[in-house]
Structures are given as structure tokens and as C-alpha cells.
């Protein structure tokens, strides 16, 4: 049998696809069932249903693994057709002979999975559909090592014949798959940041990094995809608003591709079950680990002091 990490990622790719289908079905039916959880913080029926699908499916396949999802839900039974049991063969094939030795012996109790059933909820409700992703991040002993980012509306403006949706996945030491890997353009400094959760500190930090262009878009998953595809040079978010489920999967795919995701002090995120949910130190992502320090050094002291280390 394949190592646990390989099976987890291969199953998570199938589960994220299934959840993405639920996200699309709910929007096409038209009743989003929006609930306000807090200030500028919404949940829809798609967030709730996709999380039920993902948690029930993971629990069925891996009953001993800890899983945390963004939404607080009751334990109502999940429709049988939402339980995804297939395994993505592409992941099994690609990972065979490549998984680092350190990940081969990982046990159930070492693992914590962080699930964002719908990242970019604000943009989903506003019709900015390619900003939406489904995130499943896998941490081992508190460090993010593998992730799945499913983009359910990829290609939605490319015409009827285009295949809708794509899966991006990555494992540290194996690589990142399912997207184009481009370098960002030389001579520019394109910075991506939040579209719907901006603050004075967010703007100060972006401006201090001397952007030639600012891409204000939704979703932590989507912003990391922009970096992986060479559309942005950095993801700069000087706010305590992102949580563990926002960063776990994006961090793994970015690190597996040679990039870096930390808080704005340069500290690594940790993901053990008891960790505080908020990434209070903000988020900084770059496509090449060696470029990270330049951005860290440009974050104003005033902004750093206002964001406690996570
Ligand atoms: N001030 C804030 N309050 C609540 N959530 C926040 C937030 N700032 C960021 N987030 C969460 O972090 C994710 C990325 O934010 P953004 O799109 O603004 O860059 C979103 O995840 P969800 O859409 O899964 O809730 C968003 O809700
Ligand atoms: Mg949310
Ligand atoms: Mg999110
Ligand atoms: Mg979410």
C-alpha cells in the first residue's frame, strides 16, 4: 500500500473536486443562504455543504486523522452522494518513487488537516468566480507538507467547450502539479493583496514594497496561484485576518514549488491541533525563497509592531 501522505493527497484531490461541484451547483440554483458570521465575514450554503462533504469524506477514509474546517456546523448526517471515496491515480503515479523518506513513515496521529471549504466567499457572492478555491492542507507535526487547491470556476469565461475547474496539488520534496509554472516578469514588482479585507496597515505595507502594480483579488488560495503562475511577485497581507485553513494548503504548494510563505515577520506558520486559529502576524508569500527577505525588510516598523508574532 502507498504511504499515508500519498493516499491522503490522492483522496483529497478527489474530495476537493466533489466539493467544488457542490459549490458550482449551489450557485447555479441561485439561493446562496448567506449568513453574517462577523463584520465583513460571510458564510453561504456552499461553504457549509462543501465543508460537510470534505469532512465526512476524509473521516470515512481516515477515521484516526484530525481534521479542522473553517465553518462551525452541527453534526447532521451528510447525504451519501457527498461522500467521495475515489482516489486520484495521477497523484499515486506522480508520487511513486519521489516521496521523501521523511514523509514515508508518517502516522495518523502526526497529521492535522486544515480545510477551507470555500476560500474567497466575498468574491463568490459577488460573481468574481475565478477567485474561489477549495483548500485542503495537510500538516505533519505542525508543519504544512502537502496541499490541494481546487479552483472550481477555472476557465469559466473561456467558452462552453472549455473544461471547468482544475486541481493544483503539491507535496514538499515531490513538487507542485496542475498549473503552469511561470516566472514573474522582470523589471516589474506586481503585488497581490486582499480585495475585500483592506485596512490602513494593509495599504501601508503594500505601498512600502514599491509595487509597479497592485492586484486586489479575493482568496488566499487564489493569490498563491497568481504567484505560482508568474502573475505576481509577492502576496503581502499585513492583517491578522487570515486563519490556518487559509494558509495551510497554499503554503505547501508554494513551498513545494520553491517559494516561501510566512508571516510578515518572516516566521513560519505552525499547524498543530491546539494552535490559535488566527495568523496574527499577517501573510507574506514570494515565488522564490531568496526573494522573501527583500519584502520582509520593506515592511514598515509601525506595521510590524501592530501585528503580533503568531
Ligand atoms: N478581516 C478579516 N475578517 C475575516 N476573515 C478575513 C479577514 N481578512 C482575511 N480573512 C479571510 O482570509 C481569506 C482571504 O482573505 P482575502 O480574500 O480578503 O485576501 C478569506 O477566507 P474565506 O473567504 O474563506 O472566509 C477571508 O475571509
Ligand atoms: Mg470565511
Ligand atoms: Mg479562506
Ligand atoms: Mg472559507
Short mmCIF file of C-alpha atoms and ligand atoms in Angstrom, two decimals:
data_model
loop_
_atom_site.label_atom_id
_atom_site.label_comp_id
_atom_site.label_asym_id
_atom_site.label_seq_id
_atom_site.Cartn_x
_atom_site.Cartn_y
_atom_site.Cartn_z
CA UNK A 1 0.00 0.00 0.00
CA UNK A 2 1.13 3.59 -0.70
CA UNK A 3 2.36 5.75 2.19
CA UNK A 4 -0.32 7.56 4.21
CA UNK A 5 0.64 11.01 2.85
CA UNK A 6 0.28 9.83 -0.75
CA UNK A 7 -3.14 8.32 -0.02
CA UNK A 8 -4.23 11.47 1.80
CA UNK A 9 -3.30 13.74 -1.10
CA UNK A 10 -4.73 11.40 -3.75
CA UNK A 11 -8.03 11.18 -1.83
CA UNK A 12 -8.08 14.92 -1.09
CA UNK A 13 -7.80 15.76 -4.82
CA UNK A 14 -10.95 13.71 -5.48
CA UNK A 15 -12.74 15.15 -2.45
CA UNK A 16 -11.89 18.76 -3.38
CA UNK A 17 -13.28 18.11 -6.88
CA UNK A 18 -16.51 16.79 -5.37
CA UNK A 19 -16.76 19.81 -3.05
CA UNK A 20 -16.12 22.14 -5.98
CA UNK A 21 -19.04 20.55 -7.82
CA UNK A 22 -21.25 21.31 -4.80
CA UNK A 23 -20.03 24.93 -4.84
CA UNK A 24 -20.99 25.26 -8.53
CA UNK A 25 -24.37 23.52 -8.09
CA UNK A 26 -25.43 25.84 -5.25
CA UNK A 27 -24.61 28.98 -7.23
CA UNK A 28 -26.42 27.73 -10.32
CA UNK A 29 -29.54 27.03 -8.24
CA UNK A 30 -29.35 30.67 -7.12
CA UNK A 31 -30.12 30.50 -3.37
CA UNK A 32 -26.85 31.25 -1.54
CA UNK A 33 -28.27 31.25 2.01
CA UNK A 34 -25.88 33.97 3.20
CA UNK A 35 -25.19 34.20 6.96
CA UNK A 36 -23.11 37.03 8.50
CA UNK A 37 -20.60 35.44 10.94
CA UNK A 38 -18.93 38.72 11.88
CA UNK A 39 -18.01 42.08 10.48
CA UNK A 40 -17.35 41.64 6.75
CA UNK A 41 -17.25 37.87 7.27
CA UNK A 42 -19.88 35.79 5.49
CA UNK A 43 -20.82 32.13 5.08
CA UNK A 44 -23.02 30.67 2.33
CA UNK A 45 -24.76 27.34 1.79
CA UNK A 46 -21.81 26.47 -0.46
CA UNK A 47 -19.31 26.97 2.41
CA UNK A 48 -21.48 24.79 4.67
CA UNK A 49 -22.23 21.99 2.19
CA UNK A 50 -18.70 21.81 0.78
CA UNK A 51 -17.30 21.50 4.32
CA UNK A 52 -19.78 18.72 5.18
CA UNK A 53 -18.71 16.85 2.05
CA UNK A 54 -14.98 17.24 2.76
CA UNK A 55 -15.04 16.43 6.48
CA UNK A 56 -17.34 13.41 6.10
CA UNK A 57 -15.30 12.04 3.19
CA UNK A 58 -11.96 12.49 4.96
CA UNK A 59 -13.35 10.98 8.14
CA UNK A 60 -14.66 7.95 6.26
CA UNK A 61 -11.30 7.24 4.61
CA UNK A 62 -9.03 8.33 7.50
CA UNK A 63 -11.00 7.96 10.75
CA UNK A 64 -7.96 8.50 13.00
CA UNK A 65 -6.69 11.72 11.42
CA UNK A 66 -7.55 15.14 12.98
CA UNK A 67 -9.38 17.48 10.60
CA UNK A 68 -10.41 21.10 11.23
CA UNK A 69 -12.71 23.11 8.97
CA UNK A 70 -13.42 26.85 8.88
CA UNK A 71 -17.17 26.64 9.45
CA UNK A 72 -18.83 25.76 12.75
CA UNK A 73 -21.54 23.24 11.84
CA UNK A 74 -23.83 20.81 13.64
CA UNK A 75 -23.24 17.09 13.14
CA UNK A 76 -26.25 16.42 10.90
CA UNK A 77 -25.80 13.34 8.67
CA UNK A 78 -24.26 14.06 5.27
CA UNK A 79 -26.02 12.92 2.06
CA UNK A 80 -24.47 9.66 0.84
CA UNK A 81 -23.72 11.13 -2.62
CA UNK A 82 -21.44 13.70 -0.96
CA UNK A 83 -19.11 11.02 0.42
CA UNK A 84 -16.29 10.83 -2.10
CA UNK A 85 -14.32 7.59 -1.96
CA UNK A 86 -12.27 7.66 -5.16
CA UNK A 87 -8.51 8.15 -5.24
CA UNK A 88 -6.77 10.26 -7.87
CA UNK A 89 -4.46 7.90 -9.78
CA UNK A 90 -2.37 10.75 -11.19
CA UNK A 91 -1.21 11.61 -7.66
CA UNK A 92 -0.31 7.97 -6.94
CA UNK A 93 1.67 7.68 -10.20
CA UNK A 94 3.45 11.02 -9.85
CA UNK A 95 4.37 10.48 -6.22
CA UNK A 96 5.67 6.89 -6.57
CA UNK A 97 9.48 6.88 -6.11
CA UNK A 98 9.52 10.60 -5.34
CA UNK A 99 8.17 10.86 -1.81
CA UNK A 100 11.00 11.93 0.56
CA UNK A 101 11.95 9.35 3.19
CA UNK A 102 10.90 11.74 5.97
CA UNK A 103 7.29 11.60 4.71
CA UNK A 104 7.13 7.84 4.14
CA UNK A 105 6.72 6.82 7.78
CA UNK A 106 4.20 9.45 8.87
CA UNK A 107 1.46 8.09 11.16
CA UNK A 108 -2.20 9.14 11.61
CA UNK A 109 -1.51 10.85 14.94
CA UNK A 110 1.23 13.07 13.42
CA UNK A 111 -1.25 14.63 10.97
CA UNK A 112 -3.58 17.59 11.19
CA UNK A 113 -5.66 18.62 8.15
CA UNK A 114 -6.93 22.21 7.72
CA UNK A 115 -9.94 22.66 5.44
CA UNK A 116 -11.24 25.86 3.87
CA UNK A 117 -14.32 24.59 2.01
CA UNK A 118 -14.62 27.84 0.05
CA UNK A 119 -11.87 30.43 0.08
CA UNK A 120 -12.96 33.77 -1.36
CA UNK A 121 -16.55 33.73 -0.07
CA UNK A 122 -16.96 37.52 -0.50
CA UNK A 123 -15.96 37.23 -4.17
CA UNK A 124 -18.20 34.15 -4.68
CA UNK A 125 -21.24 36.14 -3.57
CA UNK A 126 -20.23 38.99 -5.89
CA UNK A 127 -19.67 36.84 -9.01
CA UNK A 128 -15.85 37.08 -9.13
CA UNK A 129 -15.80 33.34 -9.59
CA UNK A 130 -12.20 32.60 -10.52
CA UNK A 131 -11.12 33.96 -7.11
CA UNK A 132 -12.82 30.98 -5.42
CA UNK A 133 -10.86 27.88 -4.32
CA UNK A 134 -11.40 24.81 -2.13
CA UNK A 135 -8.40 24.28 0.17
CA UNK A 136 -7.24 21.07 1.89
CA UNK A 137 -3.91 21.48 3.70
CA UNK A 138 -2.04 18.60 5.33
CA UNK A 139 0.35 19.29 8.22
CA UNK A 140 2.73 16.80 9.84
CA UNK A 141 3.86 17.58 13.40
CA UNK A 142 2.73 21.17 12.93
CA UNK A 143 4.40 21.86 9.57
CA UNK A 144 2.47 22.14 6.32
CA UNK A 145 3.77 19.45 3.94
CA UNK A 146 1.09 18.89 1.30
CA UNK A 147 -1.89 20.70 -0.11
CA UNK A 148 -4.73 20.63 -2.61
CA UNK A 149 -6.16 23.80 -4.15
CA UNK A 150 -9.18 23.17 -6.35
CA UNK A 151 -10.38 26.11 -8.45
CA UNK A 152 -14.00 25.26 -9.36
CA UNK A 153 -14.52 28.10 -11.84
CA UNK A 154 -11.19 27.94 -13.67
CA UNK A 155 -11.96 28.56 -17.37
CA UNK A 156 -15.47 29.83 -16.68
CA UNK A 157 -15.04 32.67 -19.17
CA UNK A 158 -13.29 30.53 -21.81
CA UNK A 159 -16.42 29.36 -23.67
CA UNK A 160 -18.68 26.32 -23.49
CA UNK A 161 -16.15 23.76 -24.71
CA UNK A 162 -13.56 24.59 -22.06
CA UNK A 163 -13.22 22.21 -19.11
CA UNK A 164 -14.41 23.96 -15.96
CA UNK A 165 -12.26 23.67 -12.84
CA UNK A 166 -8.73 22.48 -12.12
CA UNK A 167 -6.82 20.79 -9.30
CA UNK A 168 -3.46 22.06 -8.16
CA UNK A 169 -1.66 19.90 -5.63
CA UNK A 170 1.79 19.72 -4.13
CA UNK A 171 3.94 17.80 -1.68
CA UNK A 172 7.20 19.12 -0.27
CA UNK A 173 10.05 17.23 -1.90
CA UNK A 174 7.82 15.98 -4.74
CA UNK A 175 6.72 19.22 -6.46
CA UNK A 176 3.58 21.12 -7.43
CA UNK A 177 1.29 19.96 -10.24
CA UNK A 178 -1.75 21.10 -12.21
CA UNK A 179 -0.74 24.64 -13.11
CA UNK A 180 1.66 26.49 -15.39
CA UNK A 181 4.91 27.36 -13.60
CA UNK A 182 5.99 30.78 -14.88
CA UNK A 183 8.44 33.31 -13.51
CA UNK A 184 7.02 36.78 -12.85
CA UNK A 185 8.07 39.44 -15.38
CA UNK A 186 11.48 41.06 -14.81
CA UNK A 187 11.68 44.80 -14.20
CA UNK A 188 8.26 44.88 -12.52
CA UNK A 189 7.05 44.33 -8.97
CA UNK A 190 3.42 43.22 -9.06
CA UNK A 191 1.95 42.78 -5.59
CA UNK A 192 -1.25 40.93 -4.83
CA UNK A 193 -3.29 41.61 -1.71
CA UNK A 194 -6.83 41.48 -0.32
CA UNK A 195 -9.74 42.97 -2.21
CA UNK A 196 -12.40 42.80 0.48
CA UNK A 197 -10.49 42.99 3.82
CA UNK A 198 -8.25 46.02 3.42
CA UNK A 199 -7.08 48.23 6.29
CA UNK A 200 -4.69 51.15 6.66
CA UNK A 201 -1.87 48.75 7.63
CA UNK A 202 -2.57 46.55 4.59
CA UNK A 203 -2.19 49.56 2.29
CA UNK A 204 0.91 50.90 4.12
CA UNK A 205 2.69 47.56 3.79
CA UNK A 206 1.87 47.15 0.08
CA UNK A 207 2.96 50.71 -0.72
CA UNK A 208 6.22 50.27 1.21
CA UNK A 209 7.10 47.30 -1.05
CA UNK A 210 7.30 49.67 -4.03
CA UNK A 211 4.75 47.97 -6.31
CA UNK A 212 4.64 48.74 -10.04
CA UNK A 213 1.10 47.31 -9.97
CA UNK A 214 -1.28 46.08 -7.24
CA UNK A 215 -3.67 43.16 -7.87
CA UNK A 216 -6.50 43.35 -5.33
CA UNK A 217 -8.16 39.95 -5.53
CA UNK A 218 -10.03 37.52 -3.28
CA UNK A 219 -8.82 34.34 -1.59
CA UNK A 220 -5.51 33.23 -0.08
CA UNK A 221 -5.55 30.21 -2.44
CA UNK A 222 -6.11 32.38 -5.50
CA UNK A 223 -3.33 34.81 -4.54
CA UNK A 224 -0.82 31.98 -4.16
CA UNK A 225 -1.88 30.64 -7.59
CA UNK A 226 -1.09 34.10 -9.05
CA UNK A 227 2.42 33.81 -7.61
CA UNK A 228 2.92 30.25 -8.90
CA UNK A 229 1.84 31.28 -12.40
CA UNK A 230 4.13 34.31 -12.55
CA UNK A 231 1.32 36.87 -12.42
CA UNK A 232 2.51 38.42 -9.13
CA UNK A 233 5.91 38.91 -7.46
CA UNK A 234 4.56 38.85 -3.90
CA UNK A 235 1.46 38.34 -1.73
CA UNK A 236 1.54 40.98 1.01
CA UNK A 237 -1.23 40.99 3.66
CA UNK A 238 -0.42 42.93 6.83
CA UNK A 239 -3.54 41.94 8.75
CA UNK A 240 -4.43 39.36 11.40
CA UNK A 241 -7.48 38.25 9.32
CA UNK A 242 -6.21 35.01 7.69
CA UNK A 243 -6.61 31.73 9.59
CA UNK A 244 -4.85 28.34 9.50
CA UNK A 245 -7.24 26.92 6.88
CA UNK A 246 -6.45 29.87 4.57
CA UNK A 247 -2.69 29.30 4.58
CA UNK A 248 -2.04 25.55 5.14
CA UNK A 249 -2.70 24.26 1.59
CA UNK A 250 -1.35 27.37 -0.22
CA UNK A 251 1.83 27.25 1.90
CA UNK A 252 2.53 23.62 0.99
CA UNK A 253 2.10 24.13 -2.76
CA UNK A 254 4.19 27.30 -2.72
CA UNK A 255 6.99 25.67 -0.69
CA UNK A 256 6.88 22.55 -2.89
CA UNK A 257 7.45 24.87 -5.88
CA UNK A 258 10.47 26.59 -4.27
CA UNK A 259 8.66 29.65 -2.88
CA UNK A 260 8.03 30.85 0.66
CA UNK A 261 5.00 31.77 2.77
CA UNK A 262 5.48 33.20 6.27
CA UNK A 263 4.01 35.91 8.45
CA UNK A 264 5.23 39.47 7.80
CA UNK A 265 7.98 39.00 10.43
CA UNK A 266 9.39 36.04 8.44
CA UNK A 267 8.21 33.43 10.95
CA UNK A 268 6.92 30.09 9.71
CA UNK A 269 3.29 29.22 10.37
CA UNK A 270 2.57 26.21 12.57
CA UNK A 271 -0.44 23.93 12.30
CA UNK A 272 -0.71 21.61 15.29
CA UNK A 273 -4.28 20.91 16.51
CA UNK A 274 -4.04 23.25 19.54
CA UNK A 275 -2.58 26.26 17.69
CA UNK A 276 -4.52 29.55 17.71
CA UNK A 277 -6.58 29.75 14.51
CA UNK A 278 -5.60 33.27 13.53
CA UNK A 279 -2.39 34.08 11.68
CA UNK A 280 -1.95 37.22 13.78
CA UNK A 281 1.37 38.13 12.15
CA UNK A 282 -0.12 38.62 8.67
CA UNK A 283 0.97 36.83 5.46
CA UNK A 284 3.89 37.28 3.06
CA UNK A 285 4.34 35.00 0.03
CA UNK A 286 7.03 35.01 -2.68
CA UNK A 287 7.79 32.67 -5.61
CA UNK A 288 11.50 32.22 -4.77
CA UNK A 289 12.62 31.76 -1.16
CA UNK A 290 15.65 34.03 -1.84
CA UNK A 291 13.39 36.99 -2.73
CA UNK A 292 11.50 36.81 0.57
CA UNK A 293 13.89 38.92 2.66
CA UNK A 294 13.65 41.94 0.36
CA UNK A 295 9.92 42.19 1.13
CA UNK A 296 10.38 41.48 4.85
CA UNK A 297 12.88 44.33 5.02
CA UNK A 298 10.42 46.73 3.39
CA UNK A 299 7.50 46.20 5.80
CA UNK A 300 7.34 49.42 7.89
CA UNK A 301 8.21 49.05 11.56
CA UNK A 302 4.90 50.63 12.57
CA UNK A 303 3.04 47.89 10.69
CA UNK A 304 5.24 45.11 12.13
CA UNK A 305 4.72 46.32 15.66
CA UNK A 306 0.94 46.27 15.24
CA UNK A 307 0.93 42.60 14.13
CA UNK A 308 1.96 40.24 16.96
CA UNK A 309 4.00 37.16 16.07
CA UNK A 310 1.63 34.22 15.56
N1 LIG B 1 -10.56 40.83 8.48
C1 LIG B 1 -10.95 39.59 8.18
N2 LIG B 1 -12.03 39.02 8.78
C2 LIG B 1 -12.42 37.77 8.47
N3 LIG B 1 -11.81 36.99 7.56
C3 LIG B 1 -10.73 37.50 6.96
C4 LIG B 1 -10.25 38.82 7.21
N4 LIG B 1 -9.17 39.03 6.44
C5 LIG B 1 -8.98 37.90 5.73
N5 LIG B 1 -9.92 36.99 6.03
C6 LIG B 1 -10.09 35.66 5.43
O1 LIG B 1 -8.91 35.28 4.75
C7 LIG B 1 -9.22 34.76 3.46
C8 LIG B 1 -8.52 35.60 2.42
O2 LIG B 1 -8.95 36.94 2.52
P1 LIG B 1 -8.94 37.92 1.26
O3 LIG B 1 -9.76 37.27 0.20
O4 LIG B 1 -9.52 39.19 1.77
O5 LIG B 1 -7.50 38.04 0.88
C9 LIG B 1 -10.74 34.80 3.32
O6 LIG B 1 -11.20 33.49 3.57
P2 LIG B 1 -12.74 32.98 3.31
O7 LIG B 1 -13.24 33.61 2.06
O8 LIG B 1 -12.52 31.51 3.24
O9 LIG B 1 -13.51 33.37 4.53
C10 LIG B 1 -11.15 35.79 4.37
O10 LIG B 1 -12.41 35.61 4.92
MG1 LIG B 2 -14.91 32.59 5.55
MG1 LIG B 3 -10.41 31.37 3.35
MG1 LIG B 4 -13.67 29.91 3.57
#
